[in-house]
Amino acid sequence: HPLISLTPTCKRLADALVDPALQQIAWSDHGFRTGLIGVTNAPAAIADGKLPDTVALVVPMPSAKVMADIVAAVRN
């Protein structure tokens, strides 16, 4: 998922999201993959009962133009 940092303060969140300890919690407790090349996530490491059997609601990402419009609107 894209993360748009519009101020230097927001960059702290981007830095936190690549923290190995935080990524481990995100994977083991919530099933969030790192998305980093070379990082392997072990499905057996996910805590039992933490994830649903199926994912019923999925929303596609907006187009690049819509994302650019959102960024422009947030900046203003």
N, CA, C, O and CB atoms as a CASP TS submission, in Angstrom:
PFRMAT TS
TARGET T0000
AUTHOR 0000-0000-0000
METHOD Language model
MODEL 1
PARENT N/A
ATOM      1  N   HIS     1       0.842  -1.173   0.000  1.00  0.00           N
ATOM      2  CA  HIS     1       0.000   0.000   0.000  1.00  0.00           C
ATOM      3  C   HIS     1       0.884   1.232   0.000  1.00  0.00           C
ATOM      4  O   HIS     1       1.916   1.252   0.672  1.00  0.00           O
ATOM      5  CB  HIS     1      -0.956   0.000   1.209  1.00  0.00           C
ATOM      6  N   PRO     2       0.501   2.251  -0.737  1.00  0.00           N
ATOM      7  CA  PRO     2       1.332   3.450  -0.756  1.00  0.00           C
ATOM      8  C   PRO     2       1.197   4.237   0.539  1.00  0.00           C
ATOM      9  O   PRO     2       0.134   4.278   1.158  1.00  0.00           O
ATOM     10  CB  PRO     2       0.965   4.331  -1.941  1.00  0.00           C
ATOM     11  N   LEU     3       2.275   4.846   0.920  1.00  0.00           N
ATOM     12  CA  LEU     3       2.281   5.755   2.058  1.00  0.00           C
ATOM     13  C   LEU     3       2.802   7.074   1.527  1.00  0.00           C
ATOM     14  O   LEU     3       3.910   7.140   0.994  1.00  0.00           O
ATOM     15  CB  LEU     3       3.160   5.212   3.263  1.00  0.00           C
ATOM     16  N   ILE     4       2.021   8.106   1.668  1.00  0.00           N
ATOM     17  CA  ILE     4       2.398   9.414   1.156  1.00  0.00           C
ATOM     18  C   ILE     4       2.770  10.297   2.335  1.00  0.00           C
ATOM     19  O   ILE     4       1.916  10.642   3.151  1.00  0.00           O
ATOM     20  CB  ILE     4       1.250  10.050   0.318  1.00  0.00           C
ATOM     21  N   SER     5       4.047  10.664   2.425  1.00  0.00           N
ATOM     22  CA  SER     5       4.516  11.553   3.488  1.00  0.00           C
ATOM     23  C   SER     5       4.567  12.965   2.927  1.00  0.00           C
ATOM     24  O   SER     5       5.359  13.261   2.033  1.00  0.00           O
ATOM     25  CB  SER     5       5.919  11.111   4.036  1.00  0.00           C
ATOM     26  N   LEU     6       3.730  13.816   3.451  1.00  0.00           N
ATOM     27  CA  LEU     6       3.661  15.182   2.939  1.00  0.00           C
ATOM     28  C   LEU     6       4.493  16.158   3.757  1.00  0.00           C
ATOM     29  O   LEU     6       4.703  17.295   3.334  1.00  0.00           O
ATOM     30  CB  LEU     6       2.230  15.646   2.908  1.00  0.00           C
ATOM     31  N   THR     7       4.963  15.737   4.907  1.00  0.00           N
ATOM     32  CA  THR     7       5.811  16.593   5.742  1.00  0.00           C
ATOM     33  C   THR     7       6.971  15.755   6.270  1.00  0.00           C
ATOM     34  O   THR     7       6.888  14.526   6.289  1.00  0.00           O
ATOM     35  CB  THR     7       4.995  17.229   6.924  1.00  0.00           C
ATOM     36  N   PRO     8       8.046  16.401   6.697  1.00  0.00           N
ATOM     37  CA  PRO     8       9.160  15.648   7.283  1.00  0.00           C
ATOM     38  C   PRO     8       8.737  14.830   8.505  1.00  0.00           C
ATOM     39  O   PRO     8       9.292  13.760   8.752  1.00  0.00           O
ATOM     40  CB  PRO     8      10.278  16.601   7.672  1.00  0.00           C
ATOM     41  N   THR     9       7.773  15.317   9.260  1.00  0.00           N
ATOM     42  CA  THR     9       7.302  14.584  10.432  1.00  0.00           C
ATOM     43  C   THR     9       6.674  13.261  10.018  1.00  0.00           C
ATOM     44  O   THR     9       6.831  12.258  10.713  1.00  0.00           O
ATOM     45  CB  THR     9       6.294  15.425  11.227  1.00  0.00           C
ATOM     46  N   CYS    10       5.967  13.248   8.898  1.00  0.00           N
ATOM     47  CA  CYS    10       5.329  12.018   8.412  1.00  0.00           C
ATOM     48  C   CYS    10       6.356  10.958   8.041  1.00  0.00           C
ATOM     49  O   CYS    10       6.043   9.768   8.050  1.00  0.00           O
ATOM     50  CB  CYS    10       4.445  12.320   7.205  1.00  0.00           C
ATOM     51  N   LYS    11       7.570  11.368   7.718  1.00  0.00           N
ATOM     52  CA  LYS    11       8.608  10.408   7.352  1.00  0.00           C
ATOM     53  C   LYS    11       8.905   9.465   8.511  1.00  0.00           C
ATOM     54  O   LYS    11       9.373   8.349   8.287  1.00  0.00           O
ATOM     55  CB  LYS    11       9.887  11.138   6.921  1.00  0.00           C
ATOM     56  N   ARG    12       8.647   9.885   9.731  1.00  0.00           N
ATOM     57  CA  ARG    12       8.866   9.016  10.890  1.00  0.00           C
ATOM     58  C   ARG    12       8.032   7.742  10.773  1.00  0.00           C
ATOM     59  O   ARG    12       8.490   6.663  11.147  1.00  0.00           O
ATOM     60  CB  ARG    12       8.522   9.760  12.198  1.00  0.00           C
ATOM     61  N   LEU    13       6.807   7.866  10.255  1.00  0.00           N
ATOM     62  CA  LEU    13       5.964   6.687  10.069  1.00  0.00           C
ATOM     63  C   LEU    13       6.570   5.763   9.021  1.00  0.00           C
ATOM     64  O   LEU    13       6.601   4.547   9.211  1.00  0.00           O
ATOM     65  CB  LEU    13       4.537   7.098   9.660  1.00  0.00           C
ATOM     66  N   ALA    14       7.049   6.324   7.927  1.00  0.00           N
ATOM     67  CA  ALA    14       7.683   5.508   6.885  1.00  0.00           C
ATOM     68  C   ALA    14       8.884   4.763   7.456  1.00  0.00           C
ATOM     69  O   ALA    14       9.094   3.588   7.151  1.00  0.00           O
ATOM     70  CB  ALA    14       8.117   6.389   5.689  1.00  0.00           C
ATOM     71  N   ASP    15       9.664   5.438   8.275  1.00  0.00           N
ATOM     72  CA  ASP    15      10.822   4.796   8.904  1.00  0.00           C
ATOM     73  C   ASP    15      10.379   3.680   9.847  1.00  0.00           C
ATOM     74  O   ASP    15      10.996   2.616   9.883  1.00  0.00           O
ATOM     75  CB  ASP    15      11.664   5.834   9.671  1.00  0.00           C
ATOM     76  N   ALA    16       9.321   3.915  10.603  1.00  0.00           N
ATOM     77  CA  ALA    16       8.827   2.905  11.546  1.00  0.00           C
ATOM     78  C   ALA    16       8.339   1.660  10.812  1.00  0.00           C
ATOM     79  O   ALA    16       8.511   0.544  11.302  1.00  0.00           O
ATOM     80  CB  ALA    16       7.694   3.484  12.408  1.00  0.00           C
ATOM     81  N   LEU    17       7.737   1.842   9.652  1.00  0.00           N
ATOM     82  CA  LEU    17       7.176   0.708   8.918  1.00  0.00           C
ATOM     83  C   LEU    17       8.231  -0.240   8.357  1.00  0.00           C
ATOM     84  O   LEU    17       7.910  -1.373   7.996  1.00  0.00           O
ATOM     85  CB  LEU    17       6.321   1.211   7.797  1.00  0.00           C
ATOM     86  N   VAL    18       9.483   0.204   8.279  1.00  0.00           N
ATOM     87  CA  VAL    18      10.550  -0.688   7.824  1.00  0.00           C
ATOM     88  C   VAL    18      11.378  -1.223   8.995  1.00  0.00           C
ATOM     89  O   VAL    18      12.402  -1.873   8.785  1.00  0.00           O
ATOM     90  CB  VAL    18      11.459   0.042   6.835  1.00  0.00           C
ATOM     91  N   ASP    19      10.942  -0.954  10.211  1.00  0.00           N
ATOM     92  CA  ASP    19      11.614  -1.466  11.400  1.00  0.00           C
ATOM     93  C   ASP    19      11.393  -2.980  11.494  1.00  0.00           C
ATOM     94  O   ASP    19      10.246  -3.427  11.474  1.00  0.00           O
ATOM     95  CB  ASP    19      11.093  -0.748  12.684  1.00  0.00           C
ATOM     96  N   PRO    20      12.457  -3.776  11.596  1.00  0.00           N
ATOM     97  CA  PRO    20      12.302  -5.235  11.633  1.00  0.00           C
ATOM     98  C   PRO    20      11.405  -5.732  12.769  1.00  0.00           C
ATOM     99  O   PRO    20      10.624  -6.662  12.565  1.00  0.00           O
ATOM    100  CB  PRO    20      13.655  -5.879  11.757  1.00  0.00           C
ATOM    101  N   ALA    21      11.498  -5.145  13.940  1.00  0.00           N
ATOM    102  CA  ALA    21      10.664  -5.599  15.063  1.00  0.00           C
ATOM    103  C   ALA    21       9.188  -5.326  14.791  1.00  0.00           C
ATOM    104  O   ALA    21       8.338  -6.171  15.073  1.00  0.00           O
ATOM    105  CB  ALA    21      11.095  -4.906  16.372  1.00  0.00           C
ATOM    106  N   LEU    22       8.880  -4.156  14.246  1.00  0.00           N
ATOM    107  CA  LEU    22       7.497  -3.821  13.919  1.00  0.00           C
ATOM    108  C   LEU    22       6.972  -4.727  12.806  1.00  0.00           C
ATOM    109  O   LEU    22       5.821  -5.161  12.849  1.00  0.00           O
ATOM    110  CB  LEU    22       7.385  -2.343  13.502  1.00  0.00           C
ATOM    111  N   GLN    23       7.813  -5.014  11.811  1.00  0.00           N
ATOM    112  CA  GLN    23       7.398  -5.907  10.734  1.00  0.00           C
ATOM    113  C   GLN    23       7.114  -7.311  11.257  1.00  0.00           C
ATOM    114  O   GLN    23       6.192  -7.976  10.785  1.00  0.00           O
ATOM    115  CB  GLN    23       8.468  -5.958   9.647  1.00  0.00           C
ATOM    116  N   GLN    24       7.898  -7.762  12.223  1.00  0.00           N
ATOM    117  CA  GLN    24       7.667  -9.087  12.797  1.00  0.00           C
ATOM    118  C   GLN    24       6.310  -9.141  13.492  1.00  0.00           C
ATOM    119  O   GLN    24       5.579 -10.121  13.346  1.00  0.00           O
ATOM    120  CB  GLN    24       8.788  -9.451  13.789  1.00  0.00           C
ATOM    121  N   ILE    25       5.969  -8.106  14.241  1.00  0.00           N
ATOM    122  CA  ILE    25       4.661  -8.042  14.906  1.00  0.00           C
ATOM    123  C   ILE    25       3.545  -7.995  13.863  1.00  0.00           C
ATOM    124  O   ILE    25       2.532  -8.682  13.997  1.00  0.00           O
ATOM    125  CB  ILE    25       4.580  -6.803  15.842  1.00  0.00           C
ATOM    126  N   ALA    26       3.737  -7.184  12.832  1.00  0.00           N
ATOM    127  CA  ALA    26       2.717  -7.061  11.785  1.00  0.00           C
ATOM    128  C   ALA    26       2.463  -8.407  11.113  1.00  0.00           C
ATOM    129  O   ALA    26       1.322  -8.740  10.795  1.00  0.00           O
ATOM    130  CB  ALA    26       3.144  -6.020  10.736  1.00  0.00           C
ATOM    131  N   TRP    27       3.531  -9.183  10.897  1.00  0.00           N
ATOM    132  CA  TRP    27       3.368 -10.490  10.263  1.00  0.00           C
ATOM    133  C   TRP    27       2.764 -11.500  11.217  1.00  0.00           C
ATOM    134  O   TRP    27       1.763 -12.138  10.890  1.00  0.00           O
ATOM    135  CB  TRP    27       4.702 -11.001   9.751  1.00  0.00           C
ATOM    136  N   SER    28       3.360 -11.655  12.399  1.00  0.00           N
ATOM    137  CA  SER    28       2.933 -12.733  13.296  1.00  0.00           C
ATOM    138  C   SER    28       1.556 -12.498  13.903  1.00  0.00           C
ATOM    139  O   SER    28       0.827 -13.454  14.168  1.00  0.00           O
ATOM    140  CB  SER    28       3.940 -12.905  14.401  1.00  0.00           C
ATOM    141  N   ASP    29       1.191 -11.237  14.126  1.00  0.00           N
ATOM    142  CA  ASP    29      -0.102 -10.951  14.756  1.00  0.00           C
ATOM    143  C   ASP    29      -1.208 -10.597  13.769  1.00  0.00           C
ATOM    144  O   ASP    29      -2.391 -10.735  14.082  1.00  0.00           O
ATOM    145  CB  ASP    29       0.056  -9.831  15.730  1.00  0.00           C
ATOM    146  N   HIS    30      -0.825 -10.138  12.571  1.00  0.00           N
ATOM    147  CA  HIS    30      -1.851  -9.639  11.650  1.00  0.00           C
ATOM    148  C   HIS    30      -1.725 -10.166  10.224  1.00  0.00           C
ATOM    149  O   HIS    30      -2.608  -9.917   9.403  1.00  0.00           O
ATOM    150  CB  HIS    30      -1.805  -8.151  11.620  1.00  0.00           C
ATOM    151  N   GLY    31      -0.647 -10.890   9.908  1.00  0.00           N
ATOM    152  CA  GLY    31      -0.485 -11.450   8.571  1.00  0.00           C
ATOM    153  C   GLY    31      -0.051 -10.461   7.518  1.00  0.00           C
ATOM    154  O   GLY    31      -0.141 -10.756   6.326  1.00  0.00           O
ATOM    155  N   PHE    32       0.426  -9.280   7.928  1.00  0.00           N
ATOM    156  CA  PHE    32       0.887  -8.289   6.957  1.00  0.00           C
ATOM    157  C   PHE    32       2.275  -8.661   6.468  1.00  0.00           C
ATOM    158  O   PHE    32       3.204  -8.784   7.266  1.00  0.00           O
ATOM    159  CB  PHE    32       0.891  -6.871   7.571  1.00  0.00           C
ATOM    160  N   ARG    33       2.423  -8.841   5.163  1.00  0.00           N
ATOM    161  CA  ARG    33       3.726  -9.146   4.572  1.00  0.00           C
ATOM    162  C   ARG    33       4.556  -7.880   4.506  1.00  0.00           C
ATOM    163  O   ARG    33       4.018  -6.774   4.460  1.00  0.00           O
ATOM    164  CB  ARG    33       3.569  -9.768   3.164  1.00  0.00           C
ATOM    165  N   THR    34       5.870  -8.049   4.500  1.00  0.00           N
ATOM    166  CA  THR    34       6.749  -6.887   4.468  1.00  0.00           C
ATOM    167  C   THR    34       6.771  -6.235   3.101  1.00  0.00           C
ATOM    168  O   THR    34       6.889  -5.014   2.999  1.00  0.00           O
ATOM    169  CB  THR    34       8.149  -7.280   4.868  1.00  0.00           C
ATOM    170  N   GLY    35       6.658  -7.033   2.046  1.00  0.00           N
ATOM    171  CA  GLY    35       6.761  -6.484   0.701  1.00  0.00           C
ATOM    172  C   GLY    35       8.189  -6.191   0.297  1.00  0.00           C
ATOM    173  O   GLY    35       8.428  -5.614  -0.764  1.00  0.00           O
ATOM    174  N   LEU    36       9.148  -6.583   1.132  1.00  0.00           N
ATOM    175  CA  LEU    36      10.548  -6.322   0.834  1.00  0.00           C
ATOM    176  C   LEU    36      11.160  -7.509   0.103  1.00  0.00           C
ATOM    177  O   LEU    36      10.937  -8.660   0.479  1.00  0.00           O
ATOM    178  CB  LEU    36      11.330  -6.022   2.121  1.00  0.00           C
ATOM    179  N   ILE    37      11.926  -7.229  -0.933  1.00  0.00           N
ATOM    180  CA  ILE    37      12.588  -8.282  -1.691  1.00  0.00           C
ATOM    181  C   ILE    37      13.589  -8.984  -0.781  1.00  0.00           C
ATOM    182  O   ILE    37      14.363  -8.340  -0.072  1.00  0.00           O
ATOM    183  CB  ILE    37      13.292  -7.707  -2.957  1.00  0.00           C
ATOM    184  N   GLY    38      13.563 -10.300  -0.811  1.00  0.00           N
ATOM    185  CA  GLY    38      14.504 -11.073  -0.023  1.00  0.00           C
ATOM    186  C   GLY    38      14.021 -11.414   1.374  1.00  0.00           C
ATOM    187  O   GLY    38      14.701 -12.149   2.091  1.00  0.00           O
ATOM    188  N   VAL    39      12.869 -10.904   1.780  1.00  0.00           N
ATOM    189  CA  VAL    39      12.315 -11.217   3.099  1.00  0.00           C
ATOM    190  C   VAL    39      11.280 -12.318   2.922  1.00  0.00           C
ATOM    191  O   VAL    39      10.337 -12.174   2.144  1.00  0.00           O
ATOM    192  CB  VAL    39      11.683  -9.947   3.777  1.00  0.00           C
ATOM    193  N   THR    40      11.458 -13.406   3.641  1.00  0.00           N
ATOM    194  CA  THR    40      10.527 -14.525   3.568  1.00  0.00           C
ATOM    195  C   THR    40       9.655 -14.532   4.812  1.00  0.00           C
ATOM    196  O   THR    40      10.158 -14.463   5.933  1.00  0.00           O
ATOM    197  CB  THR    40      11.280 -15.868   3.420  1.00  0.00           C
ATOM    198  N   ASN    41       8.352 -14.614   4.612  1.00  0.00           N
ATOM    199  CA  ASN    41       7.412 -14.686   5.723  1.00  0.00           C
ATOM    200  C   ASN    41       6.942 -16.125   5.864  1.00  0.00           C
ATOM    201  O   ASN    41       6.466 -16.723   4.899  1.00  0.00           O
ATOM    202  CB  ASN    41       6.207 -13.722   5.509  1.00  0.00           C
ATOM    203  N   ALA    42       7.070 -16.677   7.052  1.00  0.00           N
ATOM    204  CA  ALA    42       6.681 -18.062   7.301  1.00  0.00           C
ATOM    205  C   ALA    42       5.230 -18.123   7.767  1.00  0.00           C
ATOM    206  O   ALA    42       4.917 -17.626   8.849  1.00  0.00           O
ATOM    207  CB  ALA    42       7.612 -18.711   8.348  1.00  0.00           C
ATOM    208  N   PRO    43       4.332 -18.722   6.975  1.00  0.00           N
ATOM    209  CA  PRO    43       2.927 -18.807   7.379  1.00  0.00           C
ATOM    210  C   PRO    43       2.724 -19.462   8.739  1.00  0.00           C
ATOM    211  O   PRO    43       1.780 -19.123   9.452  1.00  0.00           O
ATOM    212  CB  PRO    43       2.153 -19.566   6.346  1.00  0.00           C
ATOM    213  N   ALA    44       3.599 -20.399   9.110  1.00  0.00           N
ATOM    214  CA  ALA    44       3.462 -21.074  10.406  1.00  0.00           C
ATOM    215  C   ALA    44       3.696 -20.122  11.576  1.00  0.00           C
ATOM    216  O   ALA    44       3.316 -20.429  12.706  1.00  0.00           O
ATOM    217  CB  ALA    44       4.439 -22.242  10.494  1.00  0.00           C
ATOM    218  N   ALA    45       4.319 -18.963  11.315  1.00  0.00           N
ATOM    219  CA  ALA    45       4.613 -18.015  12.389  1.00  0.00           C
ATOM    220  C   ALA    45       3.404 -17.169  12.781  1.00  0.00           C
ATOM    221  O   ALA    45       3.437 -16.476  13.797  1.00  0.00           O
ATOM    222  CB  ALA    45       5.746 -17.110  11.976  1.00  0.00           C
ATOM    223  N   ILE    46       2.344 -17.221  11.984  1.00  0.00           N
ATOM    224  CA  ILE    46       1.153 -16.432  12.299  1.00  0.00           C
ATOM    225  C   ILE    46       0.419 -17.100  13.456  1.00  0.00           C
ATOM    226  O   ILE    46       0.173 -18.306  13.440  1.00  0.00           O
ATOM    227  CB  ILE    46       0.219 -16.291  11.053  1.00  0.00           C
ATOM    228  N   ALA    47       0.077 -16.307  14.448  1.00  0.00           N
ATOM    229  CA  ALA    47      -0.618 -16.836  15.624  1.00  0.00           C
ATOM    230  C   ALA    47      -1.977 -17.406  15.223  1.00  0.00           C
ATOM    231  O   ALA    47      -2.701 -16.801  14.432  1.00  0.00           O
ATOM    232  CB  ALA    47      -0.793 -15.733  16.697  1.00  0.00           C
ATOM    233  N   ASP    48      -2.321 -18.571  15.769  1.00  0.00           N
ATOM    234  CA  ASP    48      -3.611 -19.204  15.481  1.00  0.00           C
ATOM    235  C   ASP    48      -4.763 -18.281  15.844  1.00  0.00           C
ATOM    236  O   ASP    48      -4.748 -17.616  16.880  1.00  0.00           O
ATOM    237  CB  ASP    48      -3.742 -20.530  16.239  1.00  0.00           C
ATOM    238  N   GLY    49      -5.760 -18.255  14.970  1.00  0.00           N
ATOM    239  CA  GLY    49      -6.957 -17.469  15.247  1.00  0.00           C
ATOM    240  C   GLY    49      -6.821 -15.986  14.979  1.00  0.00           C
ATOM    241  O   GLY    49      -7.757 -15.231  15.241  1.00  0.00           O
ATOM    242  N   LYS    50      -5.685 -15.545  14.464  1.00  0.00           N
ATOM    243  CA  LYS    50      -5.485 -14.115  14.225  1.00  0.00           C
ATOM    244  C   LYS    50      -6.027 -13.665  12.871  1.00  0.00           C
ATOM    245  O   LYS    50      -6.346 -12.490  12.691  1.00  0.00           O
ATOM    246  CB  LYS    50      -4.012 -13.779  14.316  1.00  0.00           C
ATOM    247  N   LEU    51      -6.133 -14.587  11.925  1.00  0.00           N
ATOM    248  CA  LEU    51      -6.553 -14.215  10.579  1.00  0.00           C
ATOM    249  C   LEU    51      -7.875 -14.878  10.221  1.00  0.00           C
ATOM    250  O   LEU    51      -8.143 -15.997  10.659  1.00  0.00           O
ATOM    251  CB  LEU    51      -5.479 -14.595   9.560  1.00  0.00           C
ATOM    252  N   PRO    52      -8.710 -14.199   9.424  1.00  0.00           N
ATOM    253  CA  PRO    52      -9.965 -14.823   8.992  1.00  0.00           C
ATOM    254  C   PRO    52      -9.683 -15.948   7.996  1.00  0.00           C
ATOM    255  O   PRO    52      -8.621 -15.986   7.375  1.00  0.00           O
ATOM    256  CB  PRO    52     -10.908 -13.770   8.359  1.00  0.00           C
ATOM    257  N   ASP    53     -10.637 -16.860   7.850  1.00  0.00           N
ATOM    258  CA  ASP    53     -10.489 -17.951   6.887  1.00  0.00           C
ATOM    259  C   ASP    53     -10.505 -17.437   5.451  1.00  0.00           C
ATOM    260  O   ASP    53      -9.807 -17.969   4.588  1.00  0.00           O
ATOM    261  CB  ASP    53     -11.598 -18.982   7.082  1.00  0.00           C
ATOM    262  N   THR    54     -11.301 -16.406   5.200  1.00  0.00           N
ATOM    263  CA  THR    54     -11.382 -15.821   3.867  1.00  0.00           C
ATOM    264  C   THR    54     -11.394 -14.304   3.984  1.00  0.00           C
ATOM    265  O   THR    54     -11.735 -13.745   5.026  1.00  0.00           O
ATOM    266  CB  THR    54     -12.640 -16.322   3.114  1.00  0.00           C
ATOM    267  N   VAL    55     -11.015 -13.657   2.897  1.00  0.00           N
ATOM    268  CA  VAL    55     -11.072 -12.200   2.817  1.00  0.00           C
ATOM    269  C   VAL    55     -12.250 -11.864   1.919  1.00  0.00           C
ATOM    270  O   VAL    55     -12.242 -12.187   0.731  1.00  0.00           O
ATOM    271  CB  VAL    55      -9.721 -11.579   2.268  1.00  0.00           C
ATOM    272  N   ALA    56     -13.266 -11.216   2.482  1.00  0.00           N
ATOM    273  CA  ALA    56     -14.501 -10.967   1.742  1.00  0.00           C
ATOM    274  C   ALA    56     -14.549  -9.581   1.100  1.00  0.00           C
ATOM    275  O   ALA    56     -15.237  -9.391   0.097  1.00  0.00           O
ATOM    276  CB  ALA    56     -15.682 -11.134   2.660  1.00  0.00           C
ATOM    277  N   LEU    57     -13.843  -8.632   1.653  1.00  0.00           N
ATOM    278  CA  LEU    57     -13.911  -7.269   1.137  1.00  0.00           C
ATOM    279  C   LEU    57     -12.540  -6.815   0.658  1.00  0.00           C
ATOM    280  O   LEU    57     -11.595  -6.724   1.442  1.00  0.00           O
ATOM    281  CB  LEU    57     -14.447  -6.309   2.211  1.00  0.00           C
ATOM    282  N   VAL    58     -12.439  -6.531  -0.636  1.00  0.00           N
ATOM    283  CA  VAL    58     -11.190  -6.065  -1.222  1.00  0.00           C
ATOM    284  C   VAL    58     -11.513  -4.855  -2.080  1.00  0.00           C
ATOM    285  O   VAL    58     -12.446  -4.886  -2.883  1.00  0.00           O
ATOM    286  CB  VAL    58     -10.487  -7.189  -2.059  1.00  0.00           C
ATOM    287  N   VAL    59     -10.748  -3.798  -1.911  1.00  0.00           N
ATOM    288  CA  VAL    59     -10.960  -2.582  -2.687  1.00  0.00           C
ATOM    289  C   VAL    59      -9.703  -2.314  -3.501  1.00  0.00           C
ATOM    290  O   VAL    59      -8.610  -2.266  -2.937  1.00  0.00           O
ATOM    291  CB  VAL    59     -11.303  -1.367  -1.763  1.00  0.00           C
ATOM    292  N   PRO    60      -9.831  -2.139  -4.818  1.00  0.00           N
ATOM    293  CA  PRO    60      -8.642  -1.877  -5.628  1.00  0.00           C
ATOM    294  C   PRO    60      -8.088  -0.477  -5.366  1.00  0.00           C
ATOM    295  O   PRO    60      -8.807   0.423  -4.933  1.00  0.00           O
ATOM    296  CB  PRO    60      -8.967  -2.041  -7.116  1.00  0.00           C
ATOM    297  N   MET    61      -6.808  -0.317  -5.636  1.00  0.00           N
ATOM    298  CA  MET    61      -6.175   0.993  -5.497  1.00  0.00           C
ATOM    299  C   MET    61      -6.723   1.937  -6.560  1.00  0.00           C
ATOM    300  O   MET    61      -7.061   1.503  -7.662  1.00  0.00           O
ATOM    301  CB  MET    61      -4.631   0.878  -5.609  1.00  0.00           C
ATOM    302  N   PRO    62      -6.813   3.221  -6.239  1.00  0.00           N
ATOM    303  CA  PRO    62      -7.198   4.203  -7.258  1.00  0.00           C
ATOM    304  C   PRO    62      -6.118   4.287  -8.338  1.00  0.00           C
ATOM    305  O   PRO    62      -4.982   3.857  -8.136  1.00  0.00           O
ATOM    306  CB  PRO    62      -7.432   5.599  -6.615  1.00  0.00           C
ATOM    307  N   SER    63      -6.491   4.842  -9.473  1.00  0.00           N
ATOM    308  CA  SER    63      -5.521   5.018 -10.558  1.00  0.00           C
ATOM    309  C   SER    63      -4.454   6.031 -10.132  1.00  0.00           C
ATOM    310  O   SER    63      -4.619   6.745  -9.143  1.00  0.00           O
ATOM    311  CB  SER    63      -6.230   5.486 -11.867  1.00  0.00           C
ATOM    312  N   ALA    64      -3.361   6.078 -10.895  1.00  0.00           N
ATOM    313  CA  ALA    64      -2.282   7.023 -10.594  1.00  0.00           C
ATOM    314  C   ALA    64      -2.794   8.461 -10.630  1.00  0.00           C
ATOM    315  O   ALA    64      -2.384   9.281  -9.808  1.00  0.00           O
ATOM    316  CB  ALA    64      -1.120   6.849 -11.589  1.00  0.00           C
ATOM    317  N   LYS    65      -3.681   8.778 -11.570  1.00  0.00           N
ATOM    318  CA  LYS    65      -4.219  10.140 -11.657  1.00  0.00           C
ATOM    319  C   LYS    65      -5.023  10.477 -10.410  1.00  0.00           C
ATOM    320  O   LYS    65      -4.889  11.570  -9.860  1.00  0.00           O
ATOM    321  CB  LYS    65      -5.097  10.300 -12.912  1.00  0.00           C
ATOM    322  N   VAL    66      -5.853   9.549  -9.965  1.00  0.00           N
ATOM    323  CA  VAL    66      -6.653   9.790  -8.762  1.00  0.00           C
ATOM    324  C   VAL    66      -5.737   9.967  -7.554  1.00  0.00           C
ATOM    325  O   VAL    66      -5.972  10.849  -6.728  1.00  0.00           O
ATOM    326  CB  VAL    66      -7.648   8.627  -8.520  1.00  0.00           C
ATOM    327  N   MET    67      -4.694   9.140  -7.441  1.00  0.00           N
ATOM    328  CA  MET    67      -3.752   9.293  -6.330  1.00  0.00           C
ATOM    329  C   MET    67      -3.074  10.660  -6.378  1.00  0.00           C
ATOM    330  O   MET    67      -2.899  11.304  -5.344  1.00  0.00           O
ATOM    331  CB  MET    67      -2.695   8.176  -6.363  1.00  0.00           C
ATOM    332  N   ALA    68      -2.692  11.100  -7.572  1.00  0.00           N
ATOM    333  CA  ALA    68      -2.074  12.424  -7.713  1.00  0.00           C
ATOM    334  C   ALA    68      -3.056  13.518  -7.314  1.00  0.00           C
ATOM    335  O   ALA    68      -2.668  14.494  -6.672  1.00  0.00           O
ATOM    336  CB  ALA    68      -1.589  12.647  -9.160  1.00  0.00           C
ATOM    337  N   ASP    69      -4.318  13.365  -7.687  1.00  0.00           N
ATOM    338  CA  ASP    69      -5.344  14.339  -7.296  1.00  0.00           C
ATOM    339  C   ASP    69      -5.529  14.361  -5.778  1.00  0.00           C
ATOM    340  O   ASP    69      -5.707  15.428  -5.191  1.00  0.00           O
ATOM    341  CB  ASP    69      -6.685  14.015  -7.988  1.00  0.00           C
ATOM    342  N   ILE    70      -5.487  13.197  -5.146  1.00  0.00           N
ATOM    343  CA  ILE    70      -5.616  13.127  -3.685  1.00  0.00           C
ATOM    344  C   ILE    70      -4.451  13.843  -3.021  1.00  0.00           C
ATOM    345  O   ILE    70      -4.645  14.619  -2.086  1.00  0.00           O
ATOM    346  CB  ILE    70      -5.683  11.658  -3.208  1.00  0.00           C
ATOM    347  N   VAL    71      -3.244  13.584  -3.501  1.00  0.00           N
ATOM    348  CA  VAL    71      -2.062  14.248  -2.935  1.00  0.00           C
ATOM    349  C   VAL    71      -2.179  15.755  -3.098  1.00  0.00           C
ATOM    350  O   VAL    71      -1.891  16.505  -2.165  1.00  0.00           O
ATOM    351  CB  VAL    71      -0.766  13.736  -3.609  1.00  0.00           C
ATOM    352  N   ALA    72      -2.597  16.201  -4.270  1.00  0.00           N
ATOM    353  CA  ALA    72      -2.749  17.640  -4.506  1.00  0.00           C
ATOM    354  C   ALA    72      -3.788  18.236  -3.566  1.00  0.00           C
ATOM    355  O   ALA    72      -3.589  19.331  -3.041  1.00  0.00           O
ATOM    356  CB  ALA    72      -3.144  17.909  -5.966  1.00  0.00           C
ATOM    357  N   ALA    73      -4.883  17.535  -3.350  1.00  0.00           N
ATOM    358  CA  ALA    73      -5.937  18.036  -2.460  1.00  0.00           C
ATOM    359  C   ALA    73      -5.455  18.101  -1.018  1.00  0.00           C
ATOM    360  O   ALA    73      -5.772  19.049  -0.301  1.00  0.00           O
ATOM    361  CB  ALA    73      -7.183  17.151  -2.552  1.00  0.00           C
ATOM    362  N   VAL    74      -4.695  17.104  -0.589  1.00  0.00           N
ATOM    363  CA  VAL    74      -4.196  17.089   0.788  1.00  0.00           C
ATOM    364  C   VAL    74      -3.181  18.206   1.004  1.00  0.00           C
ATOM    365  O   VAL    74      -3.139  18.817   2.072  1.00  0.00           O
ATOM    366  CB  VAL    74      -3.563  15.724   1.121  1.00  0.00           C
ATOM    367  N   ARG    75      -2.371  18.468  -0.003  1.00  0.00           N
ATOM    368  CA  ARG    75      -1.371  19.544   0.115  1.00  0.00           C
ATOM    369  C   ARG    75      -2.031  20.909   0.252  1.00  0.00           C
ATOM    370  O   ARG    75      -1.506  21.795   0.927  1.00  0.00           O
ATOM    371  CB  ARG    75      -0.438  19.542  -1.102  1.00  0.00           C
ATOM    372  N   ASN    76      -3.174  21.073  -0.386  1.00  0.00           N
ATOM    373  CA  ASN    76      -3.851  22.376  -0.351  1.00  0.00           C
ATOM    374  C   ASN    76      -4.724  22.414   0.854  1.00  0.00           C
ATOM    375  O   ASN    76      -5.397  23.415   1.098  1.00  0.00           O
ATOM    376  CB  ASN    76      -4.678  22.638  -1.630  1.00  0.00           C
TER
END
